[in-house]
Short mmCIF file of C-alpha atoms in Angstrom, two decimals:
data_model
loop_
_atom_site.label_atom_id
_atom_site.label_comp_id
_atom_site.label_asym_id
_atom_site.label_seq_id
_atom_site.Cartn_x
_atom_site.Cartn_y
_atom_site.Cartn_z
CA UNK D 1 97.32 109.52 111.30
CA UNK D 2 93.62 110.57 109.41
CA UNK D 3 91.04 108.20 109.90
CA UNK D 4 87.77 108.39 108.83
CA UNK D 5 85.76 108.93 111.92
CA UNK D 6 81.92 108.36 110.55
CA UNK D 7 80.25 108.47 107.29
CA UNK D 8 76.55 108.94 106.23
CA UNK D 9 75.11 109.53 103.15
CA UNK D 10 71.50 111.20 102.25
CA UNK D 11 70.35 109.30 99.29
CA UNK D 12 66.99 110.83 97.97
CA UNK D 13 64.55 109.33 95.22
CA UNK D 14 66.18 107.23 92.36
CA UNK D 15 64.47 107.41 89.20
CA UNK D 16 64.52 105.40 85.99
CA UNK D 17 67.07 106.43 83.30
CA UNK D 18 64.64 105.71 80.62
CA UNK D 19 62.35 108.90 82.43
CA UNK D 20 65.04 111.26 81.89
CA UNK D 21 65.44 110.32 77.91
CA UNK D 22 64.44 113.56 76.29
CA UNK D 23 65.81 115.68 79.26
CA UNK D 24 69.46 114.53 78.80
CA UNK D 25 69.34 114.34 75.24
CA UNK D 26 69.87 110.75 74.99
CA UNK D 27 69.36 109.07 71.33
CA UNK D 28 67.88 105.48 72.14
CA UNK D 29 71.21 103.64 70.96
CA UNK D 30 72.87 105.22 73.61
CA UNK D 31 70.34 104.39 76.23
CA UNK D 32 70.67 100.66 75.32
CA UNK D 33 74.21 101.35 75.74
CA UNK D 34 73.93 102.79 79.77
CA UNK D 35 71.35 100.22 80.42
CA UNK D 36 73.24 97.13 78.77
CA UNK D 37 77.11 97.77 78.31
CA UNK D 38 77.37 100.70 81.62
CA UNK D 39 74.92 98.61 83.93
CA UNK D 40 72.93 101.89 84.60
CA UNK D 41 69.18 101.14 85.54
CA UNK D 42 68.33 104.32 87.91
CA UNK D 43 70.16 107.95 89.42
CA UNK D 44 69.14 109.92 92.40
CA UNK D 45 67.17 112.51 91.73
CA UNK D 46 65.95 115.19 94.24
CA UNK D 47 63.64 118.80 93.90
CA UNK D 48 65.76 119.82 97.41
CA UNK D 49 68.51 122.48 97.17
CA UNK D 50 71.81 121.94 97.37
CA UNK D 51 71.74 122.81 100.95
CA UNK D 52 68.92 120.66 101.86
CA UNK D 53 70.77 117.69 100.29
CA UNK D 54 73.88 118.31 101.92
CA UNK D 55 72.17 118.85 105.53
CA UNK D 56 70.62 115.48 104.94
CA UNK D 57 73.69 113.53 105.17
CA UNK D 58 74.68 115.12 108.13
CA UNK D 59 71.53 114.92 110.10
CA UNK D 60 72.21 111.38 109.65
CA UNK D 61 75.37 111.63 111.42
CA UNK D 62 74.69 110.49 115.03
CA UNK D 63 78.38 110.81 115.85
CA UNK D 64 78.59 114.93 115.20
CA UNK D 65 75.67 115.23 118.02
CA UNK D 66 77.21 116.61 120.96
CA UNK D 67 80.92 117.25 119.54
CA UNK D 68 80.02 120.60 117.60
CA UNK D 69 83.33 122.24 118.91
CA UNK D 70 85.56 119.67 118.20
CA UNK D 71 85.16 120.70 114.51
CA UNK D 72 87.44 122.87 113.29
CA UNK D 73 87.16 122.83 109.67
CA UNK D 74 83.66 122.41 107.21
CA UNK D 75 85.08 121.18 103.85
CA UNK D 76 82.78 120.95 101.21
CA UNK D 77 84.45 119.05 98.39
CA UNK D 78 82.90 119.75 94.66
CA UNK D 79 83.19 118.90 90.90
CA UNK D 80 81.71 122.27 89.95
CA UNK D 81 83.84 125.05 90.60
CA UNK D 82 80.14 127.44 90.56
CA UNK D 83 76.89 126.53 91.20
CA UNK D 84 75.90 130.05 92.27
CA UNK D 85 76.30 133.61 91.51
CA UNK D 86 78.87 135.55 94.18
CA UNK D 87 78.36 136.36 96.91
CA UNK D 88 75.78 133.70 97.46
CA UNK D 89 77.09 130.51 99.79
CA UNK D 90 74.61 128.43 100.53
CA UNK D 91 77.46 126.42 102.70
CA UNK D 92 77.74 129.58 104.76
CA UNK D 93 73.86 128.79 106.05
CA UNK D 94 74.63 124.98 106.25
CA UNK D 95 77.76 126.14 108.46
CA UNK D 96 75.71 128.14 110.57
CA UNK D 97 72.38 125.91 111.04
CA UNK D 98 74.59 123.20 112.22
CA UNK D 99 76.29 125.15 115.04
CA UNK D 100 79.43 125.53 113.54
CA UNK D 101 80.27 128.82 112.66
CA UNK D 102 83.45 128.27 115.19
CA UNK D 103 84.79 126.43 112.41
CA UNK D 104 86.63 127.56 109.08
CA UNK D 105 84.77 127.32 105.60
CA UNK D 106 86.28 126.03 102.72
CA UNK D 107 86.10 124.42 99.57
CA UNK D 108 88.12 122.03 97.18
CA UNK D 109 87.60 121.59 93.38
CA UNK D 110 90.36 121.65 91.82
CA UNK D 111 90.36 117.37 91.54
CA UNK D 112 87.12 117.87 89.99
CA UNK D 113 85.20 114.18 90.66
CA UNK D 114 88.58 113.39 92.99
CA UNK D 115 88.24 116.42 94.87
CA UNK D 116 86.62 114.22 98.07
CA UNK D 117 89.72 112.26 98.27
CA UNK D 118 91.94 114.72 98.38
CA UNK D 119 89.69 117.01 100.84
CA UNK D 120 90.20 113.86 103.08
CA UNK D 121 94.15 114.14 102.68
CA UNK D 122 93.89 118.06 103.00
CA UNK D 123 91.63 117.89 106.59
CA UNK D 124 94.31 114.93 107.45
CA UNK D 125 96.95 118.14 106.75
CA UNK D 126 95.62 120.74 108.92
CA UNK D 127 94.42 118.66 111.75
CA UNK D 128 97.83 117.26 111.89
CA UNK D 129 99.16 121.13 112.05
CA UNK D 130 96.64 121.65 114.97
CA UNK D 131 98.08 119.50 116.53
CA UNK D 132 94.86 118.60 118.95
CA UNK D 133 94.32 115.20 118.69
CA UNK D 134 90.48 115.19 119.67
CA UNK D 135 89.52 117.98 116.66
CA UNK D 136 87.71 117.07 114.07
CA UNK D 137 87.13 118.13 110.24
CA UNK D 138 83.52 117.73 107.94
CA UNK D 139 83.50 117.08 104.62
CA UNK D 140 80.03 117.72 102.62
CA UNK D 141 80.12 115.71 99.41
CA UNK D 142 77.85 115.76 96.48
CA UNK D 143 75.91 118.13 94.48
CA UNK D 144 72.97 118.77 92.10
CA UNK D 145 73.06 118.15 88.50
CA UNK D 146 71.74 121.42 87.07
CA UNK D 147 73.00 122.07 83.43
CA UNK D 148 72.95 119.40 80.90
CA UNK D 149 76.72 118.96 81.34
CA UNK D 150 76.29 118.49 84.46
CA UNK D 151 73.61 115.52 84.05
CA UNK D 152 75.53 113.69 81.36
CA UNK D 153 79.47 112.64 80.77
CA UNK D 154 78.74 111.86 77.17
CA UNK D 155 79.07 107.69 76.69
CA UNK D 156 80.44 107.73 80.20
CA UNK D 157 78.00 108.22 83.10
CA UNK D 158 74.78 109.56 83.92
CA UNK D 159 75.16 112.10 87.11
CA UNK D 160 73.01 111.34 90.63
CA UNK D 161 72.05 113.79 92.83
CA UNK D 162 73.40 111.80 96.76
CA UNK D 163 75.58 113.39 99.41
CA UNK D 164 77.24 112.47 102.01
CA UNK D 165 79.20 113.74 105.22
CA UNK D 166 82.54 112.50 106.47
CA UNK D 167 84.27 113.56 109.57
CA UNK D 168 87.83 112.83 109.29
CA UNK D 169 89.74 112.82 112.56
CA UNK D 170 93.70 112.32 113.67
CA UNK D 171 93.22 109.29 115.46
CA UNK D 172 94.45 106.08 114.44
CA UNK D 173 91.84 103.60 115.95
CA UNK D 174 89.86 102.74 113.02
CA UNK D 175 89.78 103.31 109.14
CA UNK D 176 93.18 104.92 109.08
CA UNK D 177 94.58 106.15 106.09
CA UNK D 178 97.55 104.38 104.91
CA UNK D 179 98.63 105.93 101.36
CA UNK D 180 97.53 108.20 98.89
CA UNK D 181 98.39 109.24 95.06
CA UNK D 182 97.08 111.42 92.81
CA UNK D 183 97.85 112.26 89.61
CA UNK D 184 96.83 115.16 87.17
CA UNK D 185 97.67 113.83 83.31
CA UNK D 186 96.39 116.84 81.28
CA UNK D 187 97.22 115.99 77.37
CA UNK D 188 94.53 113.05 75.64
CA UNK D 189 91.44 113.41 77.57
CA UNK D 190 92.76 116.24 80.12
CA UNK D 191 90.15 118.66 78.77
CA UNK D 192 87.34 118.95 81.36
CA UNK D 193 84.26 119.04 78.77
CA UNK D 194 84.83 116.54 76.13
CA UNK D 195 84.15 116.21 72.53
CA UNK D 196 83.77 112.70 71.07
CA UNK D 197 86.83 112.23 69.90
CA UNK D 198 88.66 113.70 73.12
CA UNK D 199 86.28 110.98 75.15
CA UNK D 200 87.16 108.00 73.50
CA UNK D 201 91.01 109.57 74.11
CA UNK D 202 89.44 109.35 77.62
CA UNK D 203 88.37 105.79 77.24
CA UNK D 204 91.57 104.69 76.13
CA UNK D 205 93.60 105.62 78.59
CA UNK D 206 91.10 105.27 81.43
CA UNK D 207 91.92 101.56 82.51
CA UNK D 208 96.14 101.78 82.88
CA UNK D 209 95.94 105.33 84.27
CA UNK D 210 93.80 104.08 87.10
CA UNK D 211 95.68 100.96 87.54
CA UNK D 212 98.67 103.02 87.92
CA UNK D 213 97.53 105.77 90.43
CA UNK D 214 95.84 102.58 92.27
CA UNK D 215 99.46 100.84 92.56
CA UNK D 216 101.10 104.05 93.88
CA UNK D 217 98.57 104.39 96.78
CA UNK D 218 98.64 100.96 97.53
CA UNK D 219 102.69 101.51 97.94
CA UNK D 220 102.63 104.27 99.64
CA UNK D 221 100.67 102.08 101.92
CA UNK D 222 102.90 99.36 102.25
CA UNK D 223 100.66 96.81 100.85
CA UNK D 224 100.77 94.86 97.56
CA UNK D 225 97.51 94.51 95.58
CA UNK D 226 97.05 91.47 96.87
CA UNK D 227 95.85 92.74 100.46
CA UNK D 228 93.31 94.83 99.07
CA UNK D 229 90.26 93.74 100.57
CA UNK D 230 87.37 95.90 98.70
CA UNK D 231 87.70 98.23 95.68
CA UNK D 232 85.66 101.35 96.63
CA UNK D 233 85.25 102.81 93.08
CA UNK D 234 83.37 105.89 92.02
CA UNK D 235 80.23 105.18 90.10
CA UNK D 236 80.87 105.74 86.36
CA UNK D 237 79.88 102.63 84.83
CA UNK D 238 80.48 98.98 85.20
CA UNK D 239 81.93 98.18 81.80
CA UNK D 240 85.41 100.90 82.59
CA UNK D 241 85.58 98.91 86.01
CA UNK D 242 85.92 95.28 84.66
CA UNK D 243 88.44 96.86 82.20
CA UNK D 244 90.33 98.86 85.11
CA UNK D 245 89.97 95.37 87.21
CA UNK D 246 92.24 93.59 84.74
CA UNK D 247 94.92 96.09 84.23
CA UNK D 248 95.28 96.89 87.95
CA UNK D 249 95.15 92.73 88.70
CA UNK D 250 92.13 92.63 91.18
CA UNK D 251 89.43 90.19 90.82
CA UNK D 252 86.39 91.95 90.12
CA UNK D 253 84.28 90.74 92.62
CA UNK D 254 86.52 92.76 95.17
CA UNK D 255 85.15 95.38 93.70
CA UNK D 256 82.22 97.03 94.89
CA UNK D 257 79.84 98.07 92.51
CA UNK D 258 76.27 97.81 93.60
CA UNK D 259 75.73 101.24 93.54
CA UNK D 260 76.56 102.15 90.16
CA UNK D 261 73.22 101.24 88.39
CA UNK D 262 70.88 103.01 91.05
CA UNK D 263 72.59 106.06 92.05
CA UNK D 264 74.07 106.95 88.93
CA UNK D 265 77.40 109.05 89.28
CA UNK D 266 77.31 111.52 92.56
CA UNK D 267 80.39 113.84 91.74
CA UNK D 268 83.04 113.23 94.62
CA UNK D 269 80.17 111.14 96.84
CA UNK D 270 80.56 108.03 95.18
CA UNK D 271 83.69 106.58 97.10
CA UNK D 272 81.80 107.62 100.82
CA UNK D 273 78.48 106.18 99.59
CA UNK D 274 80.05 102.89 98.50
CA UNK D 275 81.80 102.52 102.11
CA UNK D 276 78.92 103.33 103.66
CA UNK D 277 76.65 100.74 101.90
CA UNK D 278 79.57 97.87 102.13
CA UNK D 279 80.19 98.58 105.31
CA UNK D 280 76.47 98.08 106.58
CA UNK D 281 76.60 94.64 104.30
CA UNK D 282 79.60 93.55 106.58
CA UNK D 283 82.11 93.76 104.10
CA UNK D 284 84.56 95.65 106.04
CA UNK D 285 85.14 93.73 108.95
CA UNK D 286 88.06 95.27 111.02
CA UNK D 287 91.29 94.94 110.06
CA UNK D 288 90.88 94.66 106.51
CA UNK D 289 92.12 96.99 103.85
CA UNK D 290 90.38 98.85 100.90
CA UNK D 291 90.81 100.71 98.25
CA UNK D 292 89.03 104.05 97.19
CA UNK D 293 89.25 105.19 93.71
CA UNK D 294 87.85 108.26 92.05
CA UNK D 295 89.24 110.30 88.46
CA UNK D 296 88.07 113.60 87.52
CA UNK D 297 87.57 115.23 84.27
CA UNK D 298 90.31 116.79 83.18
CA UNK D 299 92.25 113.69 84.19
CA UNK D 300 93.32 113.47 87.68
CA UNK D 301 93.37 110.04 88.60
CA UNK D 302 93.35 109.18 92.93
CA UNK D 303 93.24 106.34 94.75
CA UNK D 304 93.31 106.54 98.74
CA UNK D 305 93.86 103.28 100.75
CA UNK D 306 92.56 102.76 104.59
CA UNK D 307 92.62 99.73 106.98
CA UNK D 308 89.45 99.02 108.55
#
């Protein structure tokens, strides 16, 4: 079984979308539209590195203290394939000033914004191969917004700057993971920068194609929609998740979206950020079952389901 052994998140200064106006190009129609129709008030900003931001999450994570060698793999999960010139890694000196150089380096992007779900289902894969039922993997989620397409998904979502760590394990004690589903579209929308026209494609299609992908997890699982407890979305907007509620049948206040107006979008971060806040408001109590959700451009669509 993977379960999701802890989760913290490094969440640095949020900032007022109405500051950042001029540098994302936004005309003021279509910052009345973020504030009043995508429920956006704020995004994390932060002057820190990359690095910096990711070693913040994990300094929060009191569990990794102490079980260094238990980790086998560092998984940093991205929506941007590059964010620097080879040969530099930056994850190479995160590796290293967190003791684990024991422990093999990779990284996942091909999901794009999904890319954290399905580094949870690959560390679930080669812990499973290990075959050592006390190792451990780390995922490093999150990234800065450093180009202009990386700040902005045109009418969409405004892009945060939060990380977070995960350290997935093969137990089966708590937050297990019961089913998974993924699904790469391409055609309408599949482009991964989008014109206009090719985002309201996007739009379109946006609400069934989640339902769907949401469904086949929740299958896989063994459950019906009906015993999903909390929707763990990622953190477009609010107006595509009250449309997605009503395709995929879940009421919408099972899903959790307190987040979305003062983070702003945090690439694959967003579904380990919104556990991590629910889950200190008590609405995870054990045994119940939720539902994480994330779709990245160039349409791949993912939904992961754990019991508590």
């Amino acid at each position: 079984m993977t379960s999701l052994v802890a989760v913290s998140t490094y969440v640095p200064t949020t900032v007022s979308i109405d500051s950042l106006q001029d540098e994302l190009a936004l005309s003021a129609t279509q910052l009345r539209r973020f504030r009043r129709m995508y429920g956006l008030s704020d995004v994390c900003r932060s002057s820190e590195s990359e690095a910096d931001m990711v070693l913040g999450a994990v300094s929060k994570l009191g569990f990794l203290i102490g079980q260094e060698e238990r980790v086998r793999y560092v998984v940093r999960a991205k929506t941007m394939p590059a964010a620097n010139p080879y040969p530099v890694n930056p994850m190479v000196d995160v590796r290293a000033a967190l003791g684990l150089t024991h422990a093999t380096l990779l990284t996942v992007t091909d999901h794009a914004c999904a890319s954290g779900l399905l580094a949870v289902d690959l560390c679930g894969t080669l812990l499973a191969a290990d075959g050592d039922p006390d190792a451990l993997a780390l995922i490093l989620a999150g990234e800065k917004a450093f180009t202009h397409s990386a700040q902005v998904i045109p009418d969409v979502a405004i892009m945060g700057e939060a990380t977070a760590a995960v350290l997935v394990g093969p137990g089966a004690e708590q937050d297990v993971m019961l089913g998974y589903a993924t699904a790469t579209l391409g055609g309408p929308g599949g482009e991964v920068i989008l014109d206009d026209e090719q985002a309201a494609q996007f739009r379109r299609i946006y609400p069934g194609a989640v339902a769907d992908i949401a469904r086949e997890a929740v299958a896989a699982a063994g459950l019906t929609v009906d015993d999903i407890d909390l929707v763990l979305p990622h953190n477009v907007n609010k107006i595509s998740w009250v449309r997605a509620s009503g395709a995929l049948g879940i009421p919408r206040a099972k899903i959790f979206l307190e987040n979305v107006g003062t983070t702003g979008h945090c690439f694959c971060a967003d579904p380990f950020l919104n556990y991590h806040t629910a889950n200190d408001l008590g609405l995870l109590p054990p045994g119940s079952c939720y539902l994480m959700i994330s779709v990245g451009l160039g349409s791949t669509f993912s939904a992961m389901v754990f019991r508590k």
